[in-house]
Amino acid sequence: MTHAIRVHETGGPEKLRWEVVEVGKPGAGEVRLRHTAIGVDYADIYYRTGVYPTALPIVPGHEAVGIVEEVGAGVNDVSIGDRVAYVTQEIGAYAETRVIPSRHLIRLPPAISDNEAAAIILKGMTVRYLVCETYNVKANDVVLVHAAAGGVGLVLCQWLKHLGATVIGTVSNEHKAELAKANGCAHTIDYTREDFVQRVHDLTDGRKVPVVYDSIGKDTFARSLDCLAPEGLLIVFGHTSGKVTPFDLMLLATKGSLYVTRPTLWSRLKNKEDLVSRANEVFSKVGEGTVRITIGQTYPLREAPRAHMDLESRKTIGTTILSV
Ligand SMILES: NC(=O)c1ccc[n+]([C@@H]2O[C@H](COP(=O)([O-])OP(=O)(O)OC[C@H]3O[C@@H](n4cnc5c(N)ncnc54)[C@H](OP(=O)(O)O)[C@@H]3O)[C@@H](O)[C@H]2O)c1
């Protein structure tokens, strides 16, 4: 038996229930992992609220770090006692212990702590595809990043700066503005008080930007389009304010032959090779100092409701960790 956070019906943070659950023995190709650190992602909230519909009950969570406790038949890539991390579309990370296929596991370099690995692995891989694949960022690009002081945001700003881009970041308060500036933003805009379209126009002398990284969705979508130069790309990679409502495609024509995409990390992780090579690239970016990890807040796993409450009410900075 172990403890896990389960959701039996969708709703607010109070629907995250700390329960005793049974963990079976690992089957063929599986291991049983004792978690030490779990990364919180905004997607965990989409599952809890039903924005991502799924059969219930669920244990949320896409990523964690832990120690291999038992291996099933045919597992030869990890051994009992190994320290590993995983990122997978198969939710279930909000638990003290989990059985999981070994193909999802990544060995951790000694220099990175459990909390750091849980904080960076999914977010780092996300940023990697956003800046190198969804759009190939070039030196001297001026780019707009919403929620610049968030978990993904701080990593994104640092990676963009490393590529030579000038980053304009939106944030909701002064503290977040300072943090975003310390992590690669050349300019910040408080989008709760300022007109970010006008500020982007002014900061770029009317040229606007070739790409906008928008994880806010509904509240920012239309205005993000207005920040784009002709043939610019709006990357909607999340929707913390709600899903983007349907729109007339002609809007993209009238605003200058624009592009919109809604990508997901899961399309980029097709096999173990993808997973390991991307994870190692993220770890080397951390090792060489290109990306610093900001763990803004840590909660015991059983206090996951408080973690969700703080994340949803925009109180958090950087990444949130659940410790076990
Ligand atoms: N597509 C992918 O592959 C992928 C992978 C990972 C994450 N994501 C997405 O990336 C985004 C960031 O995830 P994260 O875990 O790092 O979260 P986060 O950015 O740390 O937290 C969300 C931030 O969004 C901002 N925000 C603006 N309007 C909001 C609203 N109405 N409600 C709540 N927050 C609002 C807040 O920053 P301010 O206070 O500064 O406004 C808040 O701190 C999420 O949308 C997530 O789904 C996508």
Coordinates of C-alpha atoms and ligand atoms in Angstrom, one line a residue:
M1 CA 0.0 0.0 0.0
T2 CA 1.1 3.6 -0.6
H3 CA -0.4 7.1 -0.5
A4 CA -1.5 9.0 -3.6
I5 CA -3.4 12.1 -4.5
R6 CA -6.6 11.0 -6.4
V7 CA -9.3 12.9 -8.2
H8 CA -12.7 11.2 -8.2
E9 CA -14.7 14.1 -9.6
T10 CA -13.5 17.2 -11.4
G11 CA -13.6 20.5 -9.6
G12 CA -11.5 22.8 -7.4
P13 CA -8.2 21.9 -5.5
E14 CA -10.3 20.3 -2.7
K15 CA -11.0 17.4 -5.2
L16 CA -7.4 16.3 -4.8
R17 CA -7.7 13.6 -2.1
W18 CA -4.9 12.0 -0.1
E19 CA -5.7 8.3 -0.1
V20 CA -4.2 5.0 0.5
V21 CA -3.9 3.0 -2.7
E22 CA -2.6 -0.3 -3.7
V23 CA 0.6 -0.5 -5.8
G24 CA 0.9 -3.8 -7.6
K25 CA 4.1 -5.7 -8.4
P26 CA 5.9 -4.5 -11.6
G27 CA 4.9 -6.6 -14.6
A28 CA 7.1 -7.4 -17.6
G29 CA 9.0 -4.3 -18.7
E30 CA 8.0 -2.4 -15.6
V31 CA 9.6 -1.1 -12.4
R32 CA 8.3 0.0 -9.1
L33 CA 9.6 3.5 -8.3
R34 CA 9.7 5.2 -4.9
H35 CA 9.2 8.9 -5.7
T36 CA 11.3 11.6 -4.0
A37 CA 10.2 14.6 -6.0
I38 CA 7.3 15.3 -8.3
G39 CA 7.1 18.2 -10.7
V40 CA 3.8 20.2 -10.8
D41 CA 2.7 21.3 -14.2
Y42 CA -0.2 23.5 -15.1
A43 CA -1.6 20.6 -17.1
D44 CA -2.3 18.8 -13.8
I45 CA -4.9 21.5 -13.2
Y46 CA -6.4 20.9 -16.6
Y47 CA -6.9 17.3 -15.6
R48 CA -8.3 18.1 -12.2
T49 CA -10.8 20.6 -13.6
G50 CA -11.8 18.5 -16.6
V51 CA -10.3 20.9 -19.2
Y52 CA -8.6 17.7 -20.3
P53 CA -11.4 15.2 -20.1
T54 CA -10.5 11.7 -18.9
A55 CA -12.0 8.7 -17.2
L56 CA -12.0 9.1 -13.4
P57 CA -10.6 8.4 -10.8
I58 CA -7.1 9.6 -11.8
V59 CA -3.8 10.2 -10.1
P60 CA -2.5 13.4 -11.8
G61 CA 1.1 14.2 -12.7
H62 CA 3.4 13.7 -15.7
E63 CA 6.8 13.8 -14.2
A64 CA 8.8 12.7 -11.1
V65 CA 12.1 11.5 -9.8
G66 CA 12.7 8.4 -7.7
I67 CA 14.6 5.3 -6.8
V68 CA 13.9 2.0 -8.4
E69 CA 12.6 -0.4 -5.8
E70 CA 11.8 -3.5 -7.8
V71 CA 12.1 -4.5 -11.5
G72 CA 9.8 -6.8 -13.5
A73 CA 10.8 -9.4 -16.0
G74 CA 12.8 -8.4 -19.0
V75 CA 14.0 -5.0 -17.5
N76 CA 17.7 -4.6 -18.2
D77 CA 18.1 -0.8 -18.7
V78 CA 17.8 0.0 -14.9
S79 CA 18.5 -1.8 -11.6
I80 CA 17.2 -1.7 -8.1
G81 CA 18.6 1.4 -6.3
D82 CA 19.1 3.5 -9.5
R83 CA 18.1 7.2 -9.3
V84 CA 15.9 8.0 -12.3
A85 CA 13.4 10.6 -13.6
Y86 CA 10.5 10.3 -16.0
V87 CA 8.3 12.4 -18.2
T88 CA 5.3 10.7 -19.7
Q89 CA 1.9 11.4 -21.1
E90 CA 0.6 8.6 -18.8
I91 CA -0.5 10.5 -15.7
G92 CA 0.0 9.1 -12.2
A93 CA 2.9 10.9 -10.7
Y94 CA 1.2 12.3 -7.6
A95 CA 2.0 9.2 -5.5
E96 CA 4.6 8.0 -3.1
T97 CA 5.2 4.9 -5.2
R98 CA 4.3 4.0 -8.7
V99 CA 4.7 1.1 -11.1
I100 CA 5.8 2.4 -14.5
P101 CA 7.2 1.0 -17.8
S102 CA 11.0 1.2 -17.7
R103 CA 11.0 2.7 -21.2
H104 CA 10.0 6.1 -19.7
L105 CA 13.0 6.2 -17.3
I106 CA 16.0 8.5 -17.6
R107 CA 19.1 8.1 -15.5
L108 CA 20.2 11.3 -13.7
P109 CA 23.6 12.8 -13.8
P110 CA 25.1 13.0 -10.2
A111 CA 25.4 16.8 -10.4
I112 CA 21.6 17.4 -10.5
S113 CA 19.5 17.0 -7.3
D114 CA 16.2 15.2 -7.2
N115 CA 14.2 18.4 -6.8
E116 CA 16.2 20.1 -9.6
A117 CA 15.6 17.2 -12.0
A118 CA 11.8 17.2 -11.2
A119 CA 11.8 20.9 -11.8
I120 CA 13.5 21.0 -15.1
I121 CA 12.9 17.8 -17.0
L122 CA 9.5 18.4 -18.6
K123 CA 9.8 22.2 -18.7
G124 CA 13.3 22.0 -20.2
M125 CA 12.2 19.6 -22.9
T126 CA 9.2 21.7 -23.7
V127 CA 11.3 24.8 -24.1
R128 CA 13.8 22.9 -26.3
Y129 CA 11.1 22.1 -28.8
L130 CA 9.5 25.5 -28.6
V131 CA 12.7 27.4 -29.5
C132 CA 14.4 24.9 -31.8
E133 CA 11.6 23.1 -33.6
T134 CA 8.2 24.8 -33.4
Y135 CA 10.0 28.0 -34.3
N136 CA 13.8 28.1 -35.0
V137 CA 14.8 31.2 -33.0
K138 CA 17.6 33.2 -34.5
A139 CA 20.1 35.7 -33.0
N140 CA 18.6 39.2 -33.0
D141 CA 15.0 37.9 -33.1
V142 CA 12.8 40.0 -30.8
V143 CA 10.2 37.6 -29.2
L144 CA 7.3 38.0 -26.8
V145 CA 6.8 35.5 -23.9
H146 CA 3.7 35.5 -21.7
A147 CA 3.9 34.5 -18.1
A148 CA 7.7 35.0 -18.2
A149 CA 8.2 34.4 -14.5
G150 CA 6.4 31.0 -14.5
G151 CA 7.9 27.5 -14.5
V152 CA 8.2 27.2 -18.2
G153 CA 8.6 31.0 -18.6
L154 CA 11.8 31.4 -16.7
V155 CA 13.5 28.5 -18.6
L156 CA 12.2 29.8 -21.9
C157 CA 13.5 33.3 -21.3
Q158 CA 17.0 32.0 -20.4
W159 CA 17.2 29.7 -23.4
L160 CA 16.0 32.4 -25.8
K161 CA 18.6 34.8 -24.5
H162 CA 21.2 32.2 -24.9
L163 CA 20.2 31.9 -28.6
G164 CA 20.7 35.7 -29.0
A165 CA 17.1 36.7 -28.9
T166 CA 15.8 39.9 -27.3
V167 CA 13.0 38.8 -24.9
I168 CA 10.0 40.8 -24.0
G169 CA 8.2 39.1 -21.1
T170 CA 4.7 39.7 -19.6
V171 CA 4.2 39.3 -15.9
S172 CA 1.6 40.3 -13.3
N173 CA 3.6 42.2 -10.7
E174 CA 6.9 43.9 -9.9
H175 CA 8.5 40.9 -8.1
K176 CA 7.8 38.7 -11.2
A177 CA 9.2 41.4 -13.4
E178 CA 12.5 41.5 -11.5
L179 CA 12.8 37.7 -11.6
A180 CA 12.1 37.6 -15.4
K181 CA 14.7 40.3 -16.0
A182 CA 17.2 38.3 -13.9
N183 CA 16.5 35.3 -16.1
G184 CA 16.9 36.7 -19.6
C185 CA 14.1 39.2 -20.3
A186 CA 15.4 42.5 -21.8
H187 CA 12.0 44.1 -21.2
T188 CA 9.0 43.2 -19.1
I189 CA 5.4 44.4 -19.3
D190 CA 2.8 44.1 -16.5
Y191 CA -0.1 42.9 -18.6
T192 CA -2.5 43.3 -15.8
R193 CA -2.0 47.1 -15.9
E194 CA -0.4 47.9 -19.3
D195 CA -1.5 47.5 -22.9
F196 CA 1.0 44.8 -24.0
V197 CA 0.2 45.3 -27.7
Q198 CA 1.1 49.0 -27.5
R199 CA 4.2 48.3 -25.5
V200 CA 5.4 45.7 -28.0
H201 CA 4.7 48.1 -30.8
D202 CA 6.8 50.8 -28.9
L203 CA 9.6 48.5 -27.9
T204 CA 10.1 47.4 -31.5
D205 CA 9.6 50.8 -33.2
G206 CA 6.4 49.4 -34.8
R207 CA 8.1 46.4 -36.4
K208 CA 6.4 44.0 -33.9
V209 CA 7.7 40.4 -33.4
P210 CA 8.1 37.3 -35.5
V211 CA 7.0 34.9 -32.8
V212 CA 4.8 35.0 -29.6
Y213 CA 5.0 32.3 -27.0
D214 CA 1.5 32.3 -25.4
S215 CA 0.5 29.9 -22.6
I216 CA -2.4 32.0 -21.4
G217 CA -4.8 31.2 -24.2
K218 CA -8.3 32.8 -24.1
D219 CA -7.4 36.1 -22.4
T220 CA -4.4 36.9 -24.6
F221 CA -5.0 35.1 -27.9
A222 CA -6.4 38.0 -30.0
R223 CA -4.0 40.6 -28.6
S224 CA -1.0 38.2 -29.1
L225 CA -1.9 38.2 -32.9
D226 CA -1.7 42.0 -32.9
C227 CA 1.9 41.8 -31.6
L228 CA 3.0 39.8 -34.7
A229 CA 4.8 41.1 -37.7
P230 CA 3.5 39.9 -41.1
E231 CA 3.8 36.1 -41.5
G232 CA 4.6 35.9 -37.8
L233 CA 3.8 32.8 -35.7
L234 CA 1.7 32.6 -32.6
I235 CA 2.5 29.5 -30.5
V236 CA -0.3 28.8 -28.1
F237 CA 1.3 26.1 -26.0
G238 CA -1.1 26.3 -23.0
H239 CA -4.3 28.0 -21.8
T240 CA -4.1 29.0 -18.2
S241 CA -6.9 31.5 -18.6
G242 CA -9.1 29.0 -20.6
K243 CA -9.1 27.5 -24.1
V244 CA -9.0 29.8 -27.1
T245 CA -12.5 30.2 -28.5
P246 CA -13.2 29.3 -32.1
F247 CA -12.3 32.1 -34.5
D248 CA -12.6 33.0 -38.2
L249 CA -9.5 31.9 -40.1
M250 CA -9.8 35.1 -42.2
L251 CA -8.5 36.9 -39.1
L252 CA -5.0 35.5 -39.9
A253 CA -5.2 36.9 -43.4
T254 CA -6.4 40.3 -42.4
K255 CA -3.7 40.7 -39.7
G256 CA -0.9 39.9 -42.1
S257 CA -0.8 36.2 -43.3
L258 CA -0.2 35.0 -39.7
Y259 CA 0.4 31.4 -38.5
V260 CA -1.0 29.8 -35.3
T261 CA 0.0 26.5 -33.8
R262 CA -1.0 24.6 -30.7
P263 CA 1.9 22.2 -30.1
T264 CA 2.4 19.6 -27.4
L265 CA 5.6 17.9 -26.0
W266 CA 4.0 14.5 -26.5
S267 CA 4.3 14.7 -30.3
R268 CA 8.1 15.1 -29.8
L269 CA 8.6 12.1 -27.6
K270 CA 8.0 9.2 -29.9
N271 CA 10.5 6.8 -28.4
K272 CA 13.1 6.3 -25.8
E273 CA 15.9 7.8 -27.9
D274 CA 13.9 11.0 -28.2
L275 CA 13.4 11.1 -24.5
V276 CA 17.0 10.4 -23.5
S277 CA 18.6 12.7 -26.0
R278 CA 16.3 15.6 -25.1
A279 CA 16.7 15.0 -21.4
N280 CA 20.5 15.0 -21.8
E281 CA 20.4 18.2 -23.8
V282 CA 18.4 19.8 -21.0
F283 CA 20.8 18.5 -18.4
S284 CA 23.8 19.8 -20.3
K285 CA 22.2 23.3 -20.6
V286 CA 21.9 23.2 -16.8
G287 CA 25.4 21.9 -16.4
E288 CA 27.0 24.6 -18.6
G289 CA 25.0 27.3 -16.7
T290 CA 22.8 28.3 -19.7
V291 CA 19.7 27.5 -17.7
R292 CA 19.4 28.0 -14.0
I293 CA 16.6 26.2 -12.2
T294 CA 14.3 28.3 -10.0
I295 CA 12.2 26.2 -7.6
G296 CA 9.9 28.9 -6.3
Q297 CA 8.0 26.7 -3.9
T298 CA 7.9 23.2 -2.4
Y299 CA 5.0 21.4 -0.7
P300 CA 4.7 18.0 0.8
L301 CA 2.8 15.7 -1.6
R302 CA -0.2 15.5 0.6
E303 CA -0.5 19.3 0.4
A304 CA -1.0 19.2 -3.4
P305 CA -4.4 21.1 -3.0
R306 CA -2.5 24.1 -1.6
A307 CA 0.1 23.8 -4.4
H308 CA -2.7 23.9 -7.0
M309 CA -4.5 26.8 -5.2
D310 CA -1.3 28.9 -5.3
L311 CA -0.5 28.0 -8.9
E312 CA -4.0 28.9 -10.1
S313 CA -4.1 32.1 -8.1
R314 CA -0.9 33.3 -9.8
K315 CA 1.0 33.3 -6.5
T316 CA 3.8 31.1 -7.6
I317 CA 7.1 31.9 -9.3
G318 CA 9.3 29.5 -11.3
T319 CA 8.6 25.8 -10.7
T320 CA 6.6 24.1 -8.0
I321 CA 7.7 20.8 -6.5
L322 CA 5.8 18.2 -4.4
S323 CA 8.3 16.4 -2.1
V324 CA 7.8 12.9 -0.8
Ligands
LIG1 N1 2.3 22.3 -24.9 C1 3.3 21.8 -24.1 O1 4.0 21.0 -24.6 C2 3.4 22.3 -22.7 C3 4.3 21.6 -21.8 C4 4.4 22.2 -20.5 C5 3.7 23.2 -20.1 N2 2.8 23.8 -21.0 C6 1.9 24.9 -20.6 O2 2.8 26.0 -20.2 C7 2.1 26.8 -19.3 C8 2.9 27.1 -18.1 O3 3.0 26.0 -17.3 P1 3.7 26.1 -15.9 O4 3.4 24.8 -15.2 O5 5.1 26.5 -16.0 O6 2.8 27.2 -15.1 P2 3.2 28.7 -14.7 O7 3.6 29.5 -15.9 O8 4.3 28.6 -13.6 O9 1.9 29.2 -14.0 C9 0.9 29.9 -14.8 C10 1.2 31.4 -14.9 O10 0.3 31.8 -15.9 C11 0.0 33.2 -15.7 N3 -1.5 33.4 -15.8 C12 -2.0 34.4 -16.6 N4 -3.3 34.3 -16.5 C13 -3.7 33.3 -15.7 C14 -4.9 32.8 -15.2 N5 -6.1 33.3 -15.6 N6 -4.9 31.8 -14.3 C15 -3.7 31.3 -13.9 N7 -2.5 31.8 -14.3 C16 -2.5 32.8 -15.2 C17 0.5 33.5 -14.2 O11 1.6 34.3 -14.4 P3 1.5 35.9 -14.1 O12 1.0 36.1 -12.7 O13 2.8 36.5 -14.4 O14 0.4 36.4 -15.1 C18 0.8 32.2 -13.7 O15 1.8 32.2 -12.7 C19 0.8 26.2 -19.1 O16 -0.2 26.8 -19.9 C20 1.0 24.7 -19.5 O17 -0.2 24.1 -19.8 C21 2.6 23.3 -22.3

